[in-house]
Amino acid sequence: MDINSVPQDDSTTYAKMQKAIYASSDDGKLETVSSTGWEVEELVTQQALDDIEDSVKEAYELVKSGEMSPLYYHMYEARMDLIILAQSTGFFQWTIKRDFKPDLFAKISEKRLLEYCDALGKSLETIKKLPEISYE
Amino acid sequence: MNDFEHKHHAHCESGVLSSMLSHHGLNISEPMIFGLSNALNFAYIPFIKLGGMPLVAYRSIPSSIIKNIKKNLKVDMKLETFSSKKKGEERLDELLKEGKIVGAQSSMYWLSYIPNEMRFHFNAHNLLIYGKENDDYLISDPVFQMSVRCDKESLSKARFTKGVMAPKGLLYYPVSVPTEIDLKPIIAKSIKKLSKTMLRKFIPIVGLKGVGYLAKAILKLESKEKKYAKLFLGNIVRMQEEIGTGGAGFRFMYASFLQESSELFDNDVVLKEASKMMLEVGDEWREFALMIAKSIKSKKEIDYRAISQKLMVISENEAKVYKKMLTFKAKY
């Protein structure tokens, strides 16, 4: 890659930052060049972000309809999945799945809830309910 | 203060080491750190998931750069992990009070200065903490252009997050750094070792064998649900470009290392040529990424065979570079 080919695509996924890329100058010497983005990278990062957003929206609907507990939504909102949540809390996956059931979630001990709060970075008050958000 | 100077690097772990050693009077570039620690690699490990997708790694295991630099450069580097958050916080403050600058492993997600677009659950990020002001830590995060700040609570959360590659509050700092090192013998050894590692045929999931393994997995995507197949392919490119590799899964950075090494060996022709070849291979990795991006965007059927084939060609061309590197004869 030579310096003149280093993409400067102003990727939105770079959040106005720049990355350092190794590229070759005219005399063949390699050095770091700042890049504002590459559309290829932006595309795949956006793909991942969109996928996360889809999961959050889906989860929101399932909680709203009463099929899942607020925990299910808050997990996806924190960009986690069952595996990551299990690893972050140290809880077994099957016990977390139980907590996805609205009636069982309502009965969880505060101690267990606080573990979820810690893992998800959310307050007790937040985690117990679905936020008033419109996912249009 | 300790008049620490932040520098913008391409990758976190190698960037931290380069900044850290420079601060202690040993000026070694990031590519040189990367090359001397034999960090270049490839692995496709389907049974380890990162963000729900199989792990595709373009470098050696996290912390191996720190450990290999410690070993190869004979730097007396202390690495400390902690069983409790409190102990980890206290130790960090203690070290900073002593005027030290400290490397740390952390999650990316919980750091308060990370923009939303980059906020993913990845636990093997590296940064350098060089001071504290009230409740904020002054941080030199190599992949950021300027130095940043992070509040105590967020930093602790990031340092003690659980899960895959959990940091356990890892802190590292040098106790003594040699002021002068003859890099040439270390370079010669590293180059030989890396070439052999990448060309090795026994373990199917690492090295160039791993590239072939991934190429096969891509062919199998044809029978999977399209949405998953696209996410799988996108994930490969993200691991190659997004997570701070200096471009093309570290191949550009390694080419830079080879070039710098060539200069140290009086413009050695073999290393110069290998650097050029590695740069070209890096360009091919980028072409591969472009191919995938086009496939994801297009409404047409994905040509898995073509993508898989491209990967096989890259593997063959990268093998040529390692074979070239093996012909290097160090002259002192």
Coordinates of C-alpha atoms in Angstrom, one line a residue:
Chain A
M1 CA 0.0 0.0 0.0
D2 CA 1.5 3.3 -0.9
I3 CA 0.9 6.6 0.9
N4 CA -1.2 7.9 -2.0
S5 CA -3.6 4.9 -1.8
V6 CA -4.3 5.2 1.9
P7 CA -8.0 5.6 2.0
Q8 CA -9.4 8.8 3.5
D9 CA -13.1 7.9 3.3
D10 CA -14.3 9.8 6.4
S11 CA -15.9 6.7 7.8
T12 CA -18.7 7.5 10.2
T13 CA -17.7 4.4 12.2
Y14 CA -14.4 6.2 13.0
A15 CA -16.4 8.7 15.0
K16 CA -14.2 11.6 13.7
M17 CA -11.0 9.9 14.7
Q18 CA -8.2 8.7 12.6
K19 CA -6.2 5.4 12.5
A20 CA -2.6 4.9 11.8
I21 CA -1.8 2.7 8.8
Y22 CA 1.6 1.5 7.6
A23 CA 2.2 2.6 4.0
S24 CA 5.1 3.1 1.7
S25 CA 6.2 6.6 0.6
D26 CA 7.5 7.5 -2.8
D27 CA 11.0 6.4 -2.0
G28 CA 9.8 3.0 -0.8
K29 CA 10.1 3.8 2.9
L30 CA 7.3 2.5 5.1
E31 CA 5.8 4.8 7.7
T32 CA 2.6 5.5 9.5
V33 CA -0.1 7.5 7.8
S34 CA -3.3 8.7 9.3
S35 CA -6.5 7.5 7.7
T36 CA -9.9 8.9 8.2
G37 CA -11.5 5.6 7.2
W38 CA -11.9 2.9 4.5
E39 CA -15.3 2.3 3.2
V40 CA -14.8 -1.5 3.3
E41 CA -14.1 -1.3 7.0
E42 CA -17.0 1.1 7.5
L43 CA -19.3 -1.3 5.8
V44 CA -18.4 -4.3 8.0
T45 CA -18.4 -2.3 11.2
Q46 CA -21.8 -0.8 10.3
Q47 CA -23.0 -4.4 9.6
A48 CA -22.1 -5.4 13.1
L49 CA -23.6 -2.3 14.6
D50 CA -26.8 -2.8 12.6
D51 CA -27.0 -6.4 13.8
I52 CA -26.7 -5.3 17.4
E53 CA -29.4 -2.7 16.8
D54 CA -31.7 -5.4 15.3
S55 CA -31.2 -7.6 18.3
V56 CA -32.0 -4.7 20.6
K57 CA -35.2 -3.9 18.7
E58 CA -36.3 -7.5 18.6
A59 CA -35.7 -7.9 22.3
Y60 CA -37.6 -4.7 23.1
E61 CA -40.7 -6.1 21.3
L62 CA -40.4 -9.5 23.1
V63 CA -40.2 -7.8 26.4
K64 CA -43.0 -5.4 25.6
S65 CA -45.3 -8.2 24.6
G66 CA -44.6 -9.9 27.9
E67 CA -42.7 -12.9 26.4
M68 CA -39.4 -12.0 27.9
S69 CA -38.3 -10.2 31.1
P70 CA -36.6 -6.8 31.0
L71 CA -33.3 -8.5 31.6
Y72 CA -33.4 -9.9 28.1
Y73 CA -33.7 -6.4 26.6
H74 CA -31.0 -4.9 28.9
M75 CA -28.6 -7.7 27.9
Y76 CA -28.8 -6.8 24.2
E77 CA -28.8 -3.1 25.0
A78 CA -25.5 -3.6 26.7
R79 CA -24.3 -5.3 23.5
M80 CA -24.1 -8.7 25.2
D81 CA -25.5 -12.1 24.4
L82 CA -26.3 -15.0 26.6
I83 CA -22.7 -16.3 26.5
I84 CA -21.1 -12.9 27.3
L85 CA -23.7 -12.3 30.1
A86 CA -23.0 -15.7 31.5
Q87 CA -19.2 -15.0 31.5
S88 CA -19.6 -11.5 33.0
T89 CA -21.8 -12.7 35.8
G90 CA -20.4 -16.1 36.4
F91 CA -23.9 -17.5 36.3
F92 CA -24.7 -20.6 34.4
Q93 CA -26.5 -20.0 31.1
W94 CA -29.5 -22.1 32.0
T95 CA -30.1 -20.0 35.2
I96 CA -30.0 -16.8 33.1
K97 CA -32.5 -18.3 30.7
R98 CA -34.8 -18.8 33.6
D99 CA -34.4 -15.2 34.5
F100 CA -35.6 -14.3 31.0
K101 CA -39.1 -15.5 32.1
P102 CA -41.0 -12.5 33.3
D103 CA -42.7 -14.2 36.2
L104 CA -39.4 -15.7 37.5
F105 CA -37.5 -12.5 37.0
A106 CA -40.0 -10.6 39.1
K107 CA -39.1 -12.9 42.0
I108 CA -35.3 -12.7 41.8
S109 CA -33.4 -11.8 44.9
E110 CA -31.9 -8.4 45.1
K111 CA -28.4 -9.9 45.5
R112 CA -28.7 -11.7 42.1
L113 CA -30.1 -8.5 40.5
L114 CA -27.2 -6.5 41.7
E115 CA -24.8 -9.0 40.0
Y116 CA -26.7 -8.3 36.8
C117 CA -26.5 -4.6 37.5
D118 CA -22.7 -4.8 37.9
A119 CA -22.2 -6.9 34.8
L120 CA -24.5 -4.7 32.6
G121 CA -23.4 -1.4 34.1
K122 CA -27.0 -0.4 34.9
S123 CA -28.8 0.6 38.1
L124 CA -31.3 -1.6 39.9
E125 CA -34.1 0.7 38.9
T126 CA -33.2 0.6 35.3
I127 CA -32.8 -3.1 35.0
K128 CA -36.2 -3.9 36.5
K129 CA -38.2 -2.4 33.7
L130 CA -38.3 -1.6 30.0
P131 CA -37.4 2.0 29.2
E132 CA -39.8 4.3 27.4
I133 CA -38.1 4.3 24.1
S134 CA -39.5 4.3 20.6
Y135 CA -37.6 2.0 18.3
E136 CA -39.0 3.3 15.0
Chain B
M1 CA 4.6 15.1 36.3
N2 CA 6.7 12.5 34.5
D3 CA 6.7 14.4 31.2
F4 CA 5.3 11.5 29.3
E5 CA 4.7 12.0 25.6
H6 CA 1.8 10.3 24.0
K7 CA 2.2 8.8 20.5
H8 CA -0.3 7.6 18.0
H9 CA 0.3 4.0 17.0
A10 CA -1.4 1.4 14.8
H11 CA -2.0 -1.3 17.4
C12 CA -2.6 -1.3 21.2
E13 CA -0.2 -3.8 22.7
S14 CA 2.8 -3.1 20.5
G15 CA 2.0 0.7 20.7
V16 CA 2.0 0.6 24.5
L17 CA 5.4 -1.2 24.6
S18 CA 7.0 1.2 22.1
S19 CA 5.8 4.2 24.0
M20 CA 6.7 2.7 27.3
L21 CA 10.3 1.8 26.3
S22 CA 10.8 5.1 24.6
H23 CA 9.8 6.9 27.8
H24 CA 12.6 4.9 29.5
G25 CA 15.2 5.9 27.0
L26 CA 15.0 2.9 24.6
N27 CA 13.7 4.1 21.3
I28 CA 12.2 1.1 19.5
S29 CA 9.6 1.6 16.8
E30 CA 6.2 -0.1 17.0
P31 CA 7.0 -2.3 13.9
M32 CA 10.3 -3.4 15.5
I33 CA 8.5 -4.3 18.8
F34 CA 6.0 -6.2 16.7
G35 CA 8.6 -8.1 14.8
L36 CA 10.9 -8.8 17.7
S37 CA 8.0 -10.4 19.6
N38 CA 7.0 -12.6 16.7
A39 CA 3.5 -11.3 17.0
L40 CA 2.5 -11.9 13.4
N41 CA 0.3 -14.9 13.0
F42 CA -3.0 -16.3 11.9
A43 CA -5.6 -18.4 13.6
Y44 CA -9.1 -19.5 12.8
I45 CA -10.7 -20.9 16.0
P46 CA -14.3 -21.7 15.4
F47 CA -15.0 -22.9 19.0
I48 CA -14.0 -19.6 20.6
K49 CA -16.6 -16.9 19.9
L50 CA -16.1 -13.2 20.0
G51 CA -19.3 -11.2 19.6
G52 CA -21.1 -14.4 18.6
M53 CA -18.7 -15.0 15.7
P54 CA -15.8 -17.5 15.5
L55 CA -12.4 -16.0 16.4
V56 CA -10.2 -15.0 13.5
A57 CA -6.9 -13.7 14.8
Y58 CA -4.1 -12.1 12.8
R59 CA -1.6 -12.0 15.6
S60 CA -0.3 -14.1 18.5
I61 CA -2.2 -14.5 21.8
P62 CA -2.8 -11.3 23.9
S63 CA 0.1 -10.4 26.3
S64 CA 2.6 -12.4 24.1
I65 CA 4.1 -9.1 22.9
I66 CA 4.7 -8.0 26.5
K67 CA 6.2 -11.3 27.5
N68 CA 8.3 -11.8 24.4
I69 CA 9.7 -8.3 24.6
K70 CA 10.5 -9.0 28.2
K71 CA 12.3 -12.2 27.2
N72 CA 14.0 -11.2 24.0
L73 CA 15.1 -7.7 25.0
K74 CA 15.9 -8.7 28.5
V75 CA 13.7 -6.0 30.0
D76 CA 12.9 -6.5 33.6
M77 CA 9.1 -6.2 33.2
K78 CA 6.8 -6.8 36.1
L79 CA 3.3 -8.1 35.4
E80 CA 0.7 -8.1 38.1
T81 CA -2.8 -9.4 38.2
F82 CA -5.3 -9.0 41.1
S83 CA -7.9 -11.1 42.8
S84 CA -9.8 -8.0 44.0
K85 CA -10.8 -4.8 42.2
K86 CA -9.8 -2.8 45.3
K87 CA -6.3 -4.2 45.4
G88 CA -5.9 -3.5 41.7
E89 CA -7.0 0.1 42.1
E90 CA -4.8 0.7 45.1
R91 CA -1.8 -0.8 43.3
L92 CA -2.3 1.4 40.3
D93 CA -2.4 4.5 42.4
E94 CA 0.7 3.4 44.3
L95 CA 2.7 2.9 41.1
L96 CA 1.5 6.2 39.7
K97 CA 2.5 8.0 43.0
E98 CA 6.0 6.5 42.5
G99 CA 6.1 8.4 39.2
K100 CA 5.8 5.2 37.1
I101 CA 3.9 4.9 33.9
V102 CA 1.9 1.7 33.8
G103 CA 0.6 -0.6 31.0
A104 CA -2.8 -2.1 31.6
Q105 CA -5.1 -4.6 29.9
S106 CA -8.7 -3.7 29.8
S107 CA -12.1 -4.2 28.1
M108 CA -12.9 -1.8 25.3
Y109 CA -16.5 -1.6 26.1
W110 CA -16.3 0.0 29.6
L111 CA -13.7 2.7 28.9
S112 CA -15.5 6.0 29.0
Y113 CA -13.6 7.7 26.2
I114 CA -14.4 5.0 23.6
P115 CA -17.0 6.4 21.1
N116 CA -20.2 4.4 20.6
E117 CA -19.2 3.1 17.2
M118 CA -16.2 1.4 18.7
R119 CA -17.8 0.1 21.8
F120 CA -17.6 -3.7 21.7
H121 CA -17.0 -6.4 24.3
F122 CA -13.3 -7.1 23.7
N123 CA -11.3 -7.7 26.8
A124 CA -7.7 -7.7 25.6
H125 CA -7.2 -4.0 24.8
N126 CA -4.0 -2.4 26.1
L127 CA -3.4 1.2 27.2
L128 CA -0.8 3.2 29.2
I129 CA -1.7 5.1 32.3
Y130 CA 0.7 7.9 33.0
G131 CA -1.0 10.1 35.6
K132 CA -4.0 10.9 37.8
E133 CA -5.9 14.1 38.3
N134 CA -8.5 14.0 41.0
D135 CA -10.7 11.1 40.0
D136 CA -9.5 10.9 36.4
Y137 CA -6.7 8.8 35.0
L138 CA -4.5 10.3 32.3
I139 CA -4.3 7.6 29.6
S140 CA -2.2 7.2 26.5
D141 CA -4.3 4.8 24.4
P142 CA -2.0 4.1 21.4
V143 CA -4.8 3.8 18.9
F144 CA -6.1 7.3 19.7
Q145 CA -4.4 10.4 18.2
M146 CA -4.4 12.4 21.5
S147 CA -4.1 11.3 25.1
V148 CA -7.4 10.7 26.8
R149 CA -8.9 10.6 30.3
C150 CA -11.0 8.0 32.0
D151 CA -12.8 8.2 35.3
K152 CA -11.9 5.8 38.1
E153 CA -15.1 3.8 38.1
S154 CA -15.1 3.2 34.3
L155 CA -11.4 2.2 34.3
S156 CA -11.8 -0.2 37.1
K157 CA -14.8 -1.8 35.5
A158 CA -12.8 -2.1 32.2
R159 CA -9.8 -3.6 34.1
F160 CA -11.9 -6.2 36.0
T161 CA -14.4 -7.3 33.5
K162 CA -15.0 -11.0 33.3
G163 CA -15.2 -13.3 30.3
V164 CA -13.0 -14.4 27.4
M165 CA -9.5 -12.9 27.8
A166 CA -10.5 -11.4 31.1
P167 CA -7.8 -8.8 32.1
K168 CA -7.9 -9.5 35.9
G169 CA -6.6 -6.0 36.4
L170 CA -3.3 -6.7 34.6
L171 CA -0.7 -4.0 35.1
Y172 CA 2.8 -4.1 33.7
Y173 CA 5.8 -1.8 34.0
P174 CA 9.5 -2.1 33.5
V175 CA 11.8 -2.1 36.5
S176 CA 14.9 -1.8 34.4
V177 CA 15.4 -1.1 30.7
P178 CA 18.7 -1.5 29.0
T179 CA 19.8 1.7 27.4
E180 CA 21.4 0.0 24.4
I181 CA 20.6 -3.2 22.7
D182 CA 22.1 -4.9 19.7
L183 CA 18.9 -5.8 17.9
K184 CA 20.6 -7.7 15.1
P185 CA 20.9 -11.2 16.7
I186 CA 17.4 -10.9 18.1
I187 CA 16.0 -9.9 14.7
A188 CA 17.8 -12.8 13.0
K189 CA 16.4 -15.3 15.5
S190 CA 12.9 -13.9 15.3
I191 CA 12.7 -13.9 11.6
K192 CA 13.7 -17.5 11.4
K193 CA 11.3 -18.6 14.2
L194 CA 8.4 -16.8 12.7
S195 CA 8.9 -18.2 9.2
K196 CA 9.0 -21.7 10.6
T197 CA 5.9 -21.1 12.7
M198 CA 3.8 -19.8 9.8
L199 CA 4.9 -22.6 7.5
R200 CA 4.3 -25.4 10.0
K201 CA 1.8 -28.0 8.9
F202 CA 0.9 -29.9 12.1
I203 CA -1.8 -27.7 13.7
P204 CA -4.7 -27.1 11.3
I205 CA -6.1 -23.9 12.9
V206 CA -2.9 -21.7 13.0
G207 CA -0.4 -20.2 10.6
L208 CA -1.0 -20.6 6.9
K209 CA -2.6 -23.9 7.6
G210 CA -5.2 -21.9 9.5
V211 CA -5.8 -19.7 6.5
G212 CA -6.6 -22.8 4.4
Y213 CA -8.9 -24.0 7.2
L214 CA -10.8 -20.7 7.0
A215 CA -10.9 -21.0 3.2
K216 CA -12.7 -24.3 3.6
A217 CA -15.1 -22.9 6.2
I218 CA -16.0 -20.1 3.7
L219 CA -17.0 -22.8 1.1
K220 CA -19.3 -24.3 3.7
L221 CA -21.1 -21.0 4.2
E222 CA -23.1 -21.8 1.0
S223 CA -25.3 -24.2 2.9
K224 CA -25.8 -21.7 5.8
E225 CA -28.5 -19.0 6.1
K226 CA -27.5 -15.9 4.1
K227 CA -27.7 -13.5 7.0
Y228 CA -25.3 -15.6 9.1
A229 CA -22.9 -16.1 6.1
K230 CA -22.7 -12.3 5.6
L231 CA -22.1 -11.7 9.3
F232 CA -19.4 -14.4 9.2
L233 CA -17.6 -12.9 6.3
G234 CA -18.0 -9.4 7.7
N235 CA -16.5 -10.6 10.9
I236 CA -13.3 -11.8 9.1
V237 CA -12.8 -8.3 7.7
R238 CA -13.5 -6.6 11.0
M239 CA -10.8 -8.7 12.7
Q240 CA -8.5 -7.9 9.8
E241 CA -9.0 -4.2 9.6
E242 CA -11.2 -2.7 12.3
I243 CA -9.5 -3.8 15.5
G244 CA -6.3 -1.8 15.0
T245 CA -3.9 -3.8 13.0
G246 CA -2.1 -1.1 11.0
G247 CA -3.9 -2.5 7.9
A248 CA -4.2 -5.9 6.3
G249 CA -4.1 -7.9 9.5
F250 CA -0.7 -6.6 10.5
R251 CA 1.0 -7.6 7.3
F252 CA 1.8 -3.9 6.5
M253 CA 3.3 -3.5 10.0
Y254 CA 5.4 -6.6 9.6
A255 CA 6.6 -5.3 6.2
S256 CA 7.7 -2.2 7.9
F257 CA 9.6 -4.3 10.5
L258 CA 11.4 -6.2 7.7
Q259 CA 12.4 -2.9 6.0
E260 CA 13.7 -1.5 9.2
S261 CA 15.6 -4.7 9.8
S262 CA 17.1 -4.6 6.3
E263 CA 18.5 -1.2 7.1
L264 CA 20.1 -2.4 10.3
F265 CA 21.8 -5.1 8.3
D266 CA 23.3 -2.7 5.8
N267 CA 20.4 -2.7 3.4
D268 CA 20.3 -6.5 3.2
V269 CA 18.8 -7.5 -0.1
V270 CA 16.9 -10.5 1.1
L271 CA 15.1 -8.6 3.9
K272 CA 14.4 -5.7 1.5
E273 CA 12.8 -8.0 -1.0
A274 CA 10.9 -9.9 1.7
S275 CA 9.5 -6.5 2.9
K276 CA 8.4 -5.7 -0.6
M277 CA 6.7 -9.1 -0.9
M278 CA 5.0 -8.8 2.4
L279 CA 3.7 -5.4 1.4
E280 CA 2.2 -6.9 -1.7
V281 CA 0.6 -9.7 0.3
G282 CA -0.9 -7.1 2.5
D283 CA -2.4 -5.5 -0.5
E284 CA -3.9 -8.8 -1.4
W285 CA -5.5 -9.2 2.0
R286 CA -7.0 -5.8 1.4
E287 CA -8.4 -7.0 -2.0
F288 CA -9.9 -10.0 -0.2
A289 CA -11.6 -7.6 2.3
L290 CA -12.9 -5.5 -0.6
M291 CA -14.2 -8.7 -2.3
I292 CA -16.1 -9.5 0.9
A293 CA -17.5 -6.0 1.3
K294 CA -18.9 -6.1 -2.3
S295 CA -20.5 -9.5 -1.6
I296 CA -22.2 -8.3 1.5
K297 CA -23.5 -5.2 -0.2
S298 CA -24.7 -6.9 -3.4
K299 CA -28.1 -8.4 -3.8
K300 CA -26.6 -11.1 -6.0
E301 CA -25.7 -14.6 -4.8
I302 CA -22.3 -14.6 -3.0
D303 CA -19.5 -16.4 -4.9
Y304 CA -18.1 -18.3 -1.9
R305 CA -15.8 -20.2 -4.2
A306 CA -14.1 -17.0 -5.5
I307 CA -13.7 -15.7 -2.0
S308 CA -12.3 -19.0 -0.8
Q309 CA -9.9 -19.2 -3.8
K310 CA -8.6 -15.7 -3.1
L311 CA -7.7 -16.7 0.4
M312 CA -5.9 -19.8 -0.9
V313 CA -3.9 -17.6 -3.3
I314 CA -3.0 -15.2 -0.4
S315 CA -1.8 -18.2 1.6
E316 CA 0.4 -19.3 -1.2
N317 CA 1.9 -15.9 -1.7
E318 CA 2.5 -15.3 2.0
A319 CA 4.3 -18.7 2.1
K320 CA 6.7 -17.4 -0.5
V321 CA 7.6 -14.5 1.8
Y322 CA 8.4 -16.8 4.7
K323 CA 10.5 -19.0 2.4
K324 CA 12.3 -15.9 1.3
M325 CA 12.9 -14.9 4.9
L326 CA 14.4 -18.3 5.7
T327 CA 17.1 -17.6 3.1
F328 CA 18.3 -14.6 5.2
K329 CA 21.8 -15.0 6.4
A330 CA 22.7 -12.5 9.1
K331 CA 26.1 -10.8 8.6
Y332 CA 27.4 -9.1 11.7

